[in-house]
PDB file of C-alpha atoms and ligand atoms in Angstrom:
ATOM      1  CA  MET W   1      72.625  87.091  86.005  1.00 69.00           C
ATOM      2  CA  HIS W   2      70.085  89.671  87.171  1.00 78.00           C
ATOM      3  CA  LEU W   3      71.863  92.542  88.912  1.00 92.00           C
ATOM      4  CA  ASP W   4      69.742  94.004  91.689  1.00 96.00           C
ATOM      5  CA  PRO W   5      70.430  97.691  92.528  1.00 97.00           C
ATOM      6  CA  GLN W   6      69.710  96.900  96.219  1.00 97.00           C
ATOM      7  CA  ASN W   7      72.619  94.438  96.362  1.00 98.00           C
ATOM      8  CA  SER W   8      76.047  95.309  97.699  1.00 98.00           C
ATOM      9  CA  ILE W   9      79.228  96.396  96.009  1.00 98.00           C
ATOM     10  CA  GLY W  10      82.069  93.888  96.489  1.00 98.00           C
ATOM     11  CA  VAL W  11      85.496  95.391  97.120  1.00 98.00           C
ATOM     12  CA  PHE W  12      88.634  93.353  97.641  1.00 98.00           C
ATOM     13  CA  ASP W  13      92.275  93.733  98.440  1.00 97.00           C
ATOM     14  CA  SER W  14      95.224  91.708  99.689  1.00 95.00           C
ATOM     15  CA  GLY W  15      94.701  93.131 103.177  1.00 94.00           C
ATOM     16  CA  VAL W  16      93.789  96.328 104.911  1.00 94.00           C
ATOM     17  CA  GLY W  17      94.932  98.806 102.234  1.00 93.00           C
ATOM     18  CA  GLY W  18      91.790  98.563 100.088  1.00 95.00           C
ATOM     19  CA  LEU W  19      89.941 100.333 102.884  1.00 96.00           C
ATOM     20  CA  THR W  20      91.243 103.563 101.309  1.00 93.00           C
ATOM     21  CA  VAL W  21      88.944 102.724  98.399  1.00 96.00           C
ATOM     22  CA  VAL W  22      86.065 101.816 100.762  1.00 97.00           C
ATOM     23  CA  ARG W  23      86.520 105.146 102.516  1.00 96.00           C
ATOM     24  CA  ALA W  24      86.290 107.023  99.209  1.00 95.00           C
ATOM     25  CA  LEU W  25      83.201 104.966  98.261  1.00 97.00           C
ATOM     26  CA  MET W  26      81.513 105.661 101.613  1.00 97.00           C
ATOM     27  CA  GLU W  27      82.006 109.381 101.071  1.00 95.00           C
ATOM     28  CA  ARG W  28      80.955 109.396  97.410  1.00 96.00           C
ATOM     29  CA  LEU W  29      78.127 106.801  97.618  1.00 97.00           C
ATOM     30  CA  PRO W  30      76.886 106.801 101.232  1.00 97.00           C
ATOM     31  CA  PHE W  31      73.808 104.603 100.663  1.00 98.00           C
ATOM     32  CA  GLU W  32      75.549 101.723  98.893  1.00 98.00           C
ATOM     33  CA  HIS W  33      76.062  98.513 100.895  1.00 98.00           C
ATOM     34  CA  ILE W  34      79.591  97.127 100.755  1.00 98.00           C
ATOM     35  CA  HIS W  35      81.148  93.710 101.285  1.00 98.00           C
ATOM     36  CA  TYR W  36      84.886  94.148 101.717  1.00 98.00           C
ATOM     37  CA  PHE W  37      87.334  91.251 101.561  1.00 98.00           C
ATOM     38  CA  GLY W  38      90.913  91.592 102.867  1.00 97.00           C
ATOM     39  CA  ASP W  39      93.182  88.569 102.552  1.00 97.00           C
ATOM     40  CA  THR W  40      95.020  89.358 105.784  1.00 95.00           C
ATOM     41  CA  ALA W  41      96.430  85.831 106.178  1.00 96.00           C
ATOM     42  CA  ARG W  42      98.269  85.965 102.847  1.00 96.00           C
ATOM     43  CA  VAL W  43      99.225  89.654 102.521  1.00 95.00           C
ATOM     44  CA  PRO W  44     101.521  91.030 101.072  1.00 94.00           C
ATOM     45  CA  TYR W  45     100.769  90.160  97.454  1.00 95.00           C
ATOM     46  CA  GLY W  46     103.140  92.771  96.020  1.00 93.00           C
ATOM     47  CA  VAL W  47     106.126  90.431  96.144  1.00 89.00           C
ATOM     48  CA  LYS W  48     104.331  87.192  95.051  1.00 93.00           C
ATOM     49  CA  SER W  49     104.259  85.464  91.658  1.00 94.00           C
ATOM     50  CA  VAL W  50     101.619  86.095  89.005  1.00 94.00           C
ATOM     51  CA  GLU W  51     100.384  82.460  89.310  1.00 96.00           C
ATOM     52  CA  THR W  52      99.906  82.674  93.067  1.00 97.00           C
ATOM     53  CA  ILE W  53      98.163  86.026  92.868  1.00 97.00           C
ATOM     54  CA  GLY W  54      95.844  84.682  90.134  1.00 97.00           C
ATOM     55  CA  HIS W  55      94.870  81.706  92.287  1.00 98.00           C
ATOM     56  CA  TYR W  56      94.141  83.856  95.367  1.00 98.00           C
ATOM     57  CA  THR W  57      92.254  86.444  93.317  1.00 98.00           C
ATOM     58  CA  THR W  58      89.937  83.789  91.859  1.00 98.00           C
ATOM     59  CA  GLN W  59      89.082  82.487  95.322  1.00 98.00           C
ATOM     60  CA  ILE W  60      88.221  85.965  96.603  1.00 98.00           C
ATOM     61  CA  ALA W  61      86.152  86.974  93.562  1.00 98.00           C
ATOM     62  CA  GLU W  62      84.123  83.737  93.812  1.00 98.00           C
ATOM     63  CA  PHE W  63      83.517  84.370  97.520  1.00 98.00           C
ATOM     64  CA  LEU W  64      82.129  87.851  96.866  1.00 98.00           C
ATOM     65  CA  LEU W  65      80.014  86.701  93.919  1.00 98.00           C
ATOM     66  CA  GLU W  66      78.325  84.237  96.274  1.00 97.00           C
ATOM     67  CA  LYS W  67      77.221  87.323  98.232  1.00 97.00           C
ATOM     68  CA  GLN W  68      75.342  88.379  95.053  1.00 97.00           C
ATOM     69  CA  VAL W  69      77.327  91.588  94.642  1.00 98.00           C
ATOM     70  CA  LYS W  70      76.182  93.824  91.796  1.00 98.00           C
ATOM     71  CA  LEU W  71      79.687  95.075  91.063  1.00 98.00           C
ATOM     72  CA  LEU W  72      83.206  93.861  91.839  1.00 98.00           C
ATOM     73  CA  ILE W  73      85.965  96.352  92.570  1.00 98.00           C
ATOM     74  CA  ILE W  74      89.576  95.219  92.527  1.00 98.00           C
ATOM     75  CA  ALA W  75      90.971  97.700  95.027  1.00 97.00           C
ATOM     76  CA  CYS W  76      94.421  96.119  95.103  1.00 97.00           C
ATOM     77  CA  ASN W  77      96.764  97.521  92.467  1.00 96.00           C
ATOM     78  CA  THR W  78      98.840  94.341  92.496  1.00 96.00           C
ATOM     79  CA  MET W  79      95.824  92.087  91.806  1.00 97.00           C
ATOM     80  CA  ALA W  80      94.525  94.541  89.211  1.00 97.00           C
ATOM     81  CA  ALA W  81      97.959  94.615  87.545  1.00 95.00           C
ATOM     82  CA  VAL W  82      98.266  90.870  87.008  1.00 96.00           C
ATOM     83  CA  SER W  83      94.838  89.244  87.510  1.00 97.00           C
ATOM     84  CA  SER W  84      92.183  91.645  86.349  1.00 97.00           C
ATOM     85  CA  GLN W  85      91.394  89.500  83.272  1.00 97.00           C
ATOM     86  CA  VAL W  86      90.960  86.428  85.482  1.00 97.00           C
ATOM     87  CA  VAL W  87      88.234  88.256  87.407  1.00 98.00           C
ATOM     88  CA  ARG W  88      86.558  89.635  84.270  1.00 98.00           C
ATOM     89  CA  ASP W  89      86.445  86.131  82.759  1.00 98.00           C
ATOM     90  CA  LEU W  90      84.657  84.600  85.723  1.00 97.00           C
ATOM     91  CA  SER W  91      82.381  87.426  86.872  1.00 98.00           C
ATOM     92  CA  PRO W  92      78.809  87.869  85.633  1.00 97.00           C
ATOM     93  CA  ALA W  93      78.809  91.224  87.471  1.00 98.00           C
ATOM     94  CA  PRO W  94      80.720  94.211  86.044  1.00 98.00           C
ATOM     95  CA  VAL W  95      84.302  94.620  87.232  1.00 98.00           C
ATOM     96  CA  LEU W  96      86.239  97.809  87.900  1.00 97.00           C
ATOM     97  CA  ASP W  97      89.860  98.024  88.870  1.00 95.00           C
ATOM     98  CA  VAL W  98      92.063 100.717  90.333  1.00 94.00           C
ATOM     99  CA  ILE W  99      94.544 100.657  87.474  1.00 95.00           C
ATOM    100  CA  GLU W 100      92.183 101.755  84.737  1.00 92.00           C
ATOM    101  CA  ALA W 101      90.737 104.410  87.070  1.00 92.00           C
ATOM    102  CA  GLY W 102      94.193 105.713  88.052  1.00 94.00           C
ATOM    103  CA  ALA W 103      95.462 105.711  84.464  1.00 96.00           C
ATOM    104  CA  LEU W 104      92.486 107.717  83.197  1.00 94.00           C
ATOM    105  CA  ASN W 105      92.776 110.241  86.022  1.00 94.00           C
ATOM    106  CA  ALA W 106      96.499 110.634  85.386  1.00 97.00           C
ATOM    107  CA  LEU W 107      95.795 111.398  81.731  1.00 97.00           C
ATOM    108  CA  ALA W 108      93.165 113.930  82.713  1.00 96.00           C
ATOM    109  CA  ALA W 109      95.616 115.632  85.096  1.00 97.00           C
ATOM    110  CA  THR W 110      98.826 115.761  83.040  1.00 98.00           C
ATOM    111  CA  ARG W 111      99.754 118.714  80.873  1.00 98.00           C
ATOM    112  CA  SER W 112     103.226 117.610  79.811  1.00 98.00           C
ATOM    113  CA  ARG W 113     102.263 113.933  79.289  1.00 98.00           C
ATOM    114  CA  ARG W 114     105.170 112.957  81.558  1.00 98.00           C
ATOM    115  CA  ILE W 115     103.677 110.687  84.219  1.00 98.00           C
ATOM    116  CA  GLY W 116     105.316 108.954  87.177  1.00 98.00           C
ATOM    117  CA  VAL W 117     103.894 105.744  88.667  1.00 98.00           C
ATOM    118  CA  ILE W 118     104.832 104.274  92.046  1.00 98.00           C
ATOM    119  CA  GLY W 119     103.661 100.866  93.265  1.00 97.00           C
ATOM    120  CA  THR W 120     104.701  97.462  94.605  1.00 95.00           C
ATOM    121  CA  PRO W 121     107.428  95.509  92.745  1.00 94.00           C
ATOM    122  CA  THR W 122     104.805  93.214  91.122  1.00 94.00           C
ATOM    123  CA  THR W 123     102.688  96.150  89.930  1.00 96.00           C
ATOM    124  CA  VAL W 124     105.688  97.999  88.511  1.00 97.00           C
ATOM    125  CA  ASN W 125     107.189  94.880  86.867  1.00 95.00           C
ATOM    126  CA  SER W 126     103.842  94.156  85.184  1.00 96.00           C
ATOM    127  CA  ASN W 127     103.902  97.589  83.462  1.00 97.00           C
ATOM    128  CA  ALA W 128     100.089  97.556  83.774  1.00 97.00           C
ATOM    129  CA  TYR W 129      99.889 101.328  84.323  1.00 97.00           C
ATOM    130  CA  GLY W 130     102.192 101.958  81.355  1.00 98.00           C
ATOM    131  CA  ARG W 131      99.972  99.802  79.127  1.00 98.00           C
ATOM    132  CA  ALA W 132      96.747 101.418  80.352  1.00 97.00           C
ATOM    133  CA  ILE W 133      98.147 104.925  79.818  1.00 98.00           C
ATOM    134  CA  HIS W 134      99.675 104.156  76.396  1.00 98.00           C
ATOM    135  CA  GLN W 135      96.440 102.611  75.187  1.00 97.00           C
ATOM    136  CA  VAL W 136      94.854 106.060  75.428  1.00 98.00           C
ATOM    137  CA  GLU W 137      97.919 108.266  74.864  1.00 98.00           C
ATOM    138  CA  PRO W 138     100.714 106.456  73.001  1.00 98.00           C
ATOM    139  CA  ASN W 139     103.000 109.503  73.255  1.00 97.00           C
ATOM    140  CA  ALA W 140     102.941 109.729  77.044  1.00 98.00           C
ATOM    141  CA  ARG W 141     106.227 109.199  78.873  1.00 98.00           C
ATOM    142  CA  VAL W 142     105.676 106.869  81.836  1.00 98.00           C
ATOM    143  CA  VAL W 143     108.371 106.521  84.507  1.00 98.00           C
ATOM    144  CA  SER W 144     107.770 103.815  87.109  1.00 98.00           C
ATOM    145  CA  GLN W 145     109.367 103.127  90.446  1.00 98.00           C
ATOM    146  CA  ALA W 146     108.793 100.194  92.800  1.00 98.00           C
ATOM    147  CA  CYS W 147     108.580 101.348  96.416  1.00 98.00           C
ATOM    148  CA  ALA W 148     108.675  98.102  98.386  1.00 96.00           C
ATOM    149  CA  LEU W 149     109.265  99.801 101.752  1.00 97.00           C
ATOM    150  CA  PHE W 150     106.177 102.027 101.719  1.00 97.00           C
ATOM    151  CA  VAL W 151     103.656  99.282 102.610  1.00 95.00           C
ATOM    152  CA  PRO W 152     105.394  98.277 105.882  1.00 94.00           C
ATOM    153  CA  LEU W 153     106.035 101.946 106.761  1.00 96.00           C
ATOM    154  CA  VAL W 154     102.342 102.785 106.379  1.00 93.00           C
ATOM    155  CA  GLU W 155     101.291  99.712 108.359  1.00 89.00           C
ATOM    156  CA  GLU W 156     103.668 100.863 111.090  1.00 91.00           C
ATOM    157  CA  GLY W 157     101.808 104.177 111.132  1.00 92.00           C
ATOM    158  CA  TRP W 158     104.932 106.137 110.132  1.00 96.00           C
ATOM    159  CA  LEU W 159     103.010 108.496 107.916  1.00 96.00           C
ATOM    160  CA  ASP W 160     105.074 111.567 108.768  1.00 96.00           C
ATOM    161  CA  HIS W 161     108.300 110.095 110.069  1.00 98.00           C
ATOM    162  CA  PRO W 162     111.856 111.091 109.099  1.00 98.00           C
ATOM    163  CA  VAL W 163     112.569 107.529 107.935  1.00 98.00           C
ATOM    164  CA  THR W 164     109.557 107.623 105.603  1.00 98.00           C
ATOM    165  CA  ARG W 165     110.561 111.056 104.297  1.00 98.00           C
ATOM    166  CA  LEU W 166     114.095 109.889 103.545  1.00 98.00           C
ATOM    167  CA  THR W 167     112.755 106.737 101.881  1.00 98.00           C
ATOM    168  CA  ALA W 168     110.385 108.799  99.740  1.00 98.00           C
ATOM    169  CA  GLN W 169     113.159 111.186  98.712  1.00 98.00           C
ATOM    170  CA  GLU W 170     115.292 108.237  97.635  1.00 98.00           C
ATOM    171  CA  TYR W 171     112.491 106.502  95.694  1.00 98.00           C
ATOM    172  CA  LEU W 172     111.232 109.647  94.007  1.00 98.00           C
ATOM    173  CA  LYS W 173     114.650 111.028  92.995  1.00 98.00           C
ATOM    174  CA  PRO W 174     114.864 109.187  89.621  1.00 98.00           C
ATOM    175  CA  VAL W 175     111.167 109.788  88.879  1.00 98.00           C
ATOM    176  CA  LEU W 176     111.322 113.529  89.581  1.00 98.00           C
ATOM    177  CA  ALA W 177     114.522 113.786  87.505  1.00 98.00           C
ATOM    178  CA  GLU W 178     112.314 112.935  84.490  1.00 98.00           C
ATOM    179  CA  LYS W 179     110.372 116.182  85.017  1.00 98.00           C
ATOM    180  CA  ILE W 180     107.006 114.503  85.530  1.00 98.00           C
ATOM    181  CA  ASP W 181     103.985 116.709  86.265  1.00 98.00           C
ATOM    182  CA  THR W 182     101.732 113.874  87.531  1.00 98.00           C
ATOM    183  CA  LEU W 183     102.436 111.036  89.961  1.00 98.00           C
ATOM    184  CA  VAL W 184     100.100 108.041  90.259  1.00 97.00           C
ATOM    185  CA  LEU W 185      99.915 106.572  93.755  1.00 96.00           C
ATOM    186  CA  GLY W 186      99.633 103.033  92.400  1.00 96.00           C
ATOM    187  CA  CYS W 187      99.164 101.133  95.650  1.00 95.00           C
ATOM    188  CA  THR W 188      96.348 101.003  98.178  1.00 93.00           C
ATOM    189  CA  HIS W 189      98.617 102.168 100.994  1.00 94.00           C
ATOM    190  CA  TYR W 190     100.028 105.283  99.376  1.00 96.00           C
ATOM    191  CA  PRO W 191      97.042 107.651  99.778  1.00 93.00           C
ATOM    192  CA  LEU W 192      97.917 107.710 103.494  1.00 93.00           C
ATOM    193  CA  LEU W 193     101.315 109.142 102.534  1.00 97.00           C
ATOM    194  CA  LYS W 194      99.789 111.838 100.356  1.00 96.00           C
ATOM    195  CA  PRO W 195     100.796 114.873 102.486  1.00 97.00           C
ATOM    196  CA  LEU W 196     104.385 113.666 102.774  1.00 98.00           C
ATOM    197  CA  LEU W 197     104.659 112.629  99.105  1.00 98.00           C
ATOM    198  CA  SER W 198     103.204 115.917  98.034  1.00 98.00           C
ATOM    199  CA  GLU W 199     105.895 117.786  99.989  1.00 98.00           C
ATOM    200  CA  VAL W 200     108.667 115.615  98.551  1.00 98.00           C
ATOM    201  CA  ALA W 201     107.350 115.852  94.978  1.00 98.00           C
ATOM    202  CA  GLY W 202     106.820 119.611  95.188  1.00 98.00           C
ATOM    203  CA  PRO W 203     103.981 121.898  94.124  1.00 97.00           C
ATOM    204  CA  ASP W 204     104.370 121.280  90.372  1.00 97.00           C
ATOM    205  CA  VAL W 205     103.435 117.592  90.588  1.00 98.00           C
ATOM    206  CA  VAL W 206      99.782 116.496  90.801  1.00 98.00           C
ATOM    207  CA  LEU W 207      99.250 113.344  92.864  1.00 97.00           C
ATOM    208  CA  VAL W 208      96.647 110.944  91.504  1.00 96.00           C
ATOM    209  CA  ASP W 209      94.991 109.039  94.324  1.00 90.00           C
ATOM    210  CA  SER W 210      93.581 105.848  92.846  1.00 83.00           C
ATOM    211  CA  ALA W 211      91.038 105.514  95.697  1.00 89.00           C
ATOM    212  CA  GLU W 212      89.313 108.787  94.781  1.00 87.00           C
ATOM    213  CA  ALA W 213      89.548 107.963  91.078  1.00 87.00           C
ATOM    214  CA  MET W 214      87.890 104.609  91.798  1.00 93.00           C
ATOM    215  CA  ALA W 215      84.946 106.154  93.664  1.00 94.00           C
ATOM    216  CA  GLU W 216      84.292 108.496  90.738  1.00 92.00           C
ATOM    217  CA  ARG W 217      84.421 105.630  88.217  1.00 94.00           C
ATOM    218  CA  THR W 218      82.082 103.553  90.400  1.00 97.00           C
ATOM    219  CA  ALA W 219      79.506 106.336  90.609  1.00 97.00           C
ATOM    220  CA  ALA W 220      79.634 106.789  86.823  1.00 96.00           C
ATOM    221  CA  LEU W 221      79.243 103.052  86.150  1.00 97.00           C
ATOM    222  CA  LEU W 222      76.278 102.712  88.537  1.00 98.00           C
ATOM    223  CA  THR W 223      74.625 105.581  86.683  1.00 98.00           C
ATOM    224  CA  ASP W 224      75.337 104.031  83.266  1.00 98.00           C
ATOM    225  CA  LEU W 225      73.944 100.646  84.312  1.00 97.00           C
ATOM    226  CA  ASN W 226      71.063 102.040  86.361  1.00 97.00           C
ATOM    227  CA  LEU W 227      72.380 100.238  89.408  1.00 98.00           C
ATOM    228  CA  HIS W 228      72.306 102.959  92.093  1.00 98.00           C
ATOM    229  CA  THR W 229      70.432 101.777  95.190  1.00 98.00           C
ATOM    230  CA  ALA W 230      67.106 103.504  95.816  1.00 97.00           C
ATOM    231  CA  SER W 231      67.557 103.041  99.578  1.00 94.00           C
ATOM    232  CA  ARG W 232      68.039 106.133 101.754  1.00 95.00           C
ATOM    233  CA  THR W 233      68.668 104.257 104.997  1.00 93.00           C
ATOM    234  CA  PRO W 234      72.219 103.948 106.357  1.00 92.00           C
ATOM    235  CA  ALA W 235      74.291 101.506 104.325  1.00 97.00           C
ATOM    236  CA  GLU W 236      75.508  98.201 105.791  1.00 97.00           C
ATOM    237  CA  TYR W 237      79.170  97.330 105.695  1.00 97.00           C
ATOM    238  CA  HIS W 238      80.652  93.857 106.154  1.00 98.00           C
ATOM    239  CA  PHE W 239      84.371  93.161 106.350  1.00 98.00           C
ATOM    240  CA  TRP W 240      85.678  89.669 105.631  1.00 98.00           C
ATOM    241  CA  VAL W 241      89.246  88.750 106.562  1.00 97.00           C
ATOM    242  CA  THR W 242      91.263  85.521 106.494  1.00 97.00           C
ATOM    243  CA  ASP W 243      93.282  85.990 109.697  1.00 95.00           C
ATOM    244  CA  VAL W 244      92.332  86.904 113.271  1.00 91.00           C
ATOM    245  CA  PRO W 245      90.973  90.436 112.944  1.00 91.00           C
ATOM    246  CA  LEU W 246      92.815  92.263 115.757  1.00 91.00           C
ATOM    247  CA  ARG W 247      95.456  93.919 113.572  1.00 89.00           C
ATOM    248  CA  PHE W 248      92.953  94.496 110.760  1.00 94.00           C
ATOM    249  CA  GLN W 249      90.686  96.293 113.189  1.00 92.00           C
ATOM    250  CA  ALA W 250      93.447  98.488 114.629  1.00 90.00           C
ATOM    251  CA  ILE W 251      95.121  99.455 111.352  1.00 91.00           C
ATOM    252  CA  GLY W 252      91.854  99.438 109.429  1.00 94.00           C
ATOM    253  CA  GLU W 253      90.412 102.271 111.463  1.00 92.00           C
ATOM    254  CA  ARG W 254      93.382 104.414 110.386  1.00 88.00           C
ATOM    255  CA  PHE W 255      92.699 103.611 106.733  1.00 91.00           C
ATOM    256  CA  LEU W 256      88.965 104.028 107.018  1.00 93.00           C
ATOM    257  CA  GLY W 257      88.996 107.111 109.230  1.00 90.00           C
ATOM    258  CA  ARG W 258      86.173 105.684 111.360  1.00 91.00           C
ATOM    259  CA  SER W 259      85.518 102.717 113.612  1.00 92.00           C
ATOM    260  CA  LEU W 260      85.127  99.260 112.120  1.00 92.00           C
ATOM    261  CA  SER W 261      82.413  96.790 113.006  1.00 92.00           C
ATOM    262  CA  ASN W 262      80.952  93.676 111.348  1.00 96.00           C
ATOM    263  CA  VAL W 263      84.373  92.089 110.885  1.00 96.00           C
ATOM    264  CA  HIS W 264      84.083  88.354 110.091  1.00 97.00           C
ATOM    265  CA  VAL W 265      86.805  85.734 109.769  1.00 97.00           C
ATOM    266  CA  VAL W 266      86.641  83.464 106.708  1.00 97.00           C
ATOM    267  CA  LYS W 267      87.940  79.945 107.351  1.00 91.00           C
ATOM    268  CA  TRP W 268      89.470  78.498 104.179  1.00 84.00           C
TER     269      TRP W 268
HETATM  270  N1  DGL N   1      97.224  96.069  98.146  1.00 83.38           N
HETATM  271  C1  DGL N   1      98.540  96.076  97.561  1.00 83.38           C
HETATM  272  C2  DGL N   1      98.556  97.014  96.346  1.00 83.38           C
HETATM  273  O1  DGL N   1      97.724  97.903  96.188  1.00 83.38           O
HETATM  274  C3  DGL N   1      99.614  96.473  98.552  1.00 83.38           C
HETATM  275  C4  DGL N   1      99.849  95.464  99.636  1.00 83.38           C
HETATM  276  C5  DGL N   1     100.402  94.142  99.129  1.00 83.38           C
HETATM  277  O2  DGL N   1     101.565  94.082  98.694  1.00 83.38           O
HETATM  278  O3  DGL N   1      99.661  93.160  99.181  1.00 83.38           O
HETATM  279  O4  DGL N   1      99.416  96.879  95.508  1.00 83.38           O
END
């Protein structure tokens, strides 16, 4: 497959959360066109089986490849945790995922090699972050914690709410007891909780935001493959969703930090 630098980057997630990655990409690579896919009809993925997630992931990757994307980004930690190989096997375009980006950034940040990881139950049960970190640093200590309540709290907009603070204190207690110095925010929704999590974790813990890590990795890969667009006109963004877009639009603007247009519904 010929990869054209003028083509778009394909980014996908189970819903609205992957817009944190799109936001980081827009800031880091403002001239790159993006096709974003959010499976809003079937979200959340974080509590679904590996088989189901694999089936959905294949459908989404094939949809974006039909748009001739030059690069596929798995923005969803849950999909990256259990289905990243499925995507790599079918895609003629290069594939990046948030887990490898987050793991590498965590290793760059840690001094003590004691790393905490928080994510959805499926991501944590898969131990994908543990494997990615140990591949590079076998002596690292990785402590993981599933935080199932964070996704609905973020979608509710309770980013600085006493209930969210209490929930975070409860979830982080066992992780912080392990004297970690780095905490990976291993879910698309968690970057929105960064100020609160940073307060709860304290000043000695570095938070690794997988969205920012992803934008850096994307820029580096485009350079390596000579795939940066030459265009200097404003980039075009298209957002594809599987359910009526009202909620996506409202919540999405919070994730993206700007207004959302070009939202299309995919009928499957
Ligand atoms: N996008 C998912 C993730 O990053 C969170 C939402 C879901 O459970 O589908 O893990």
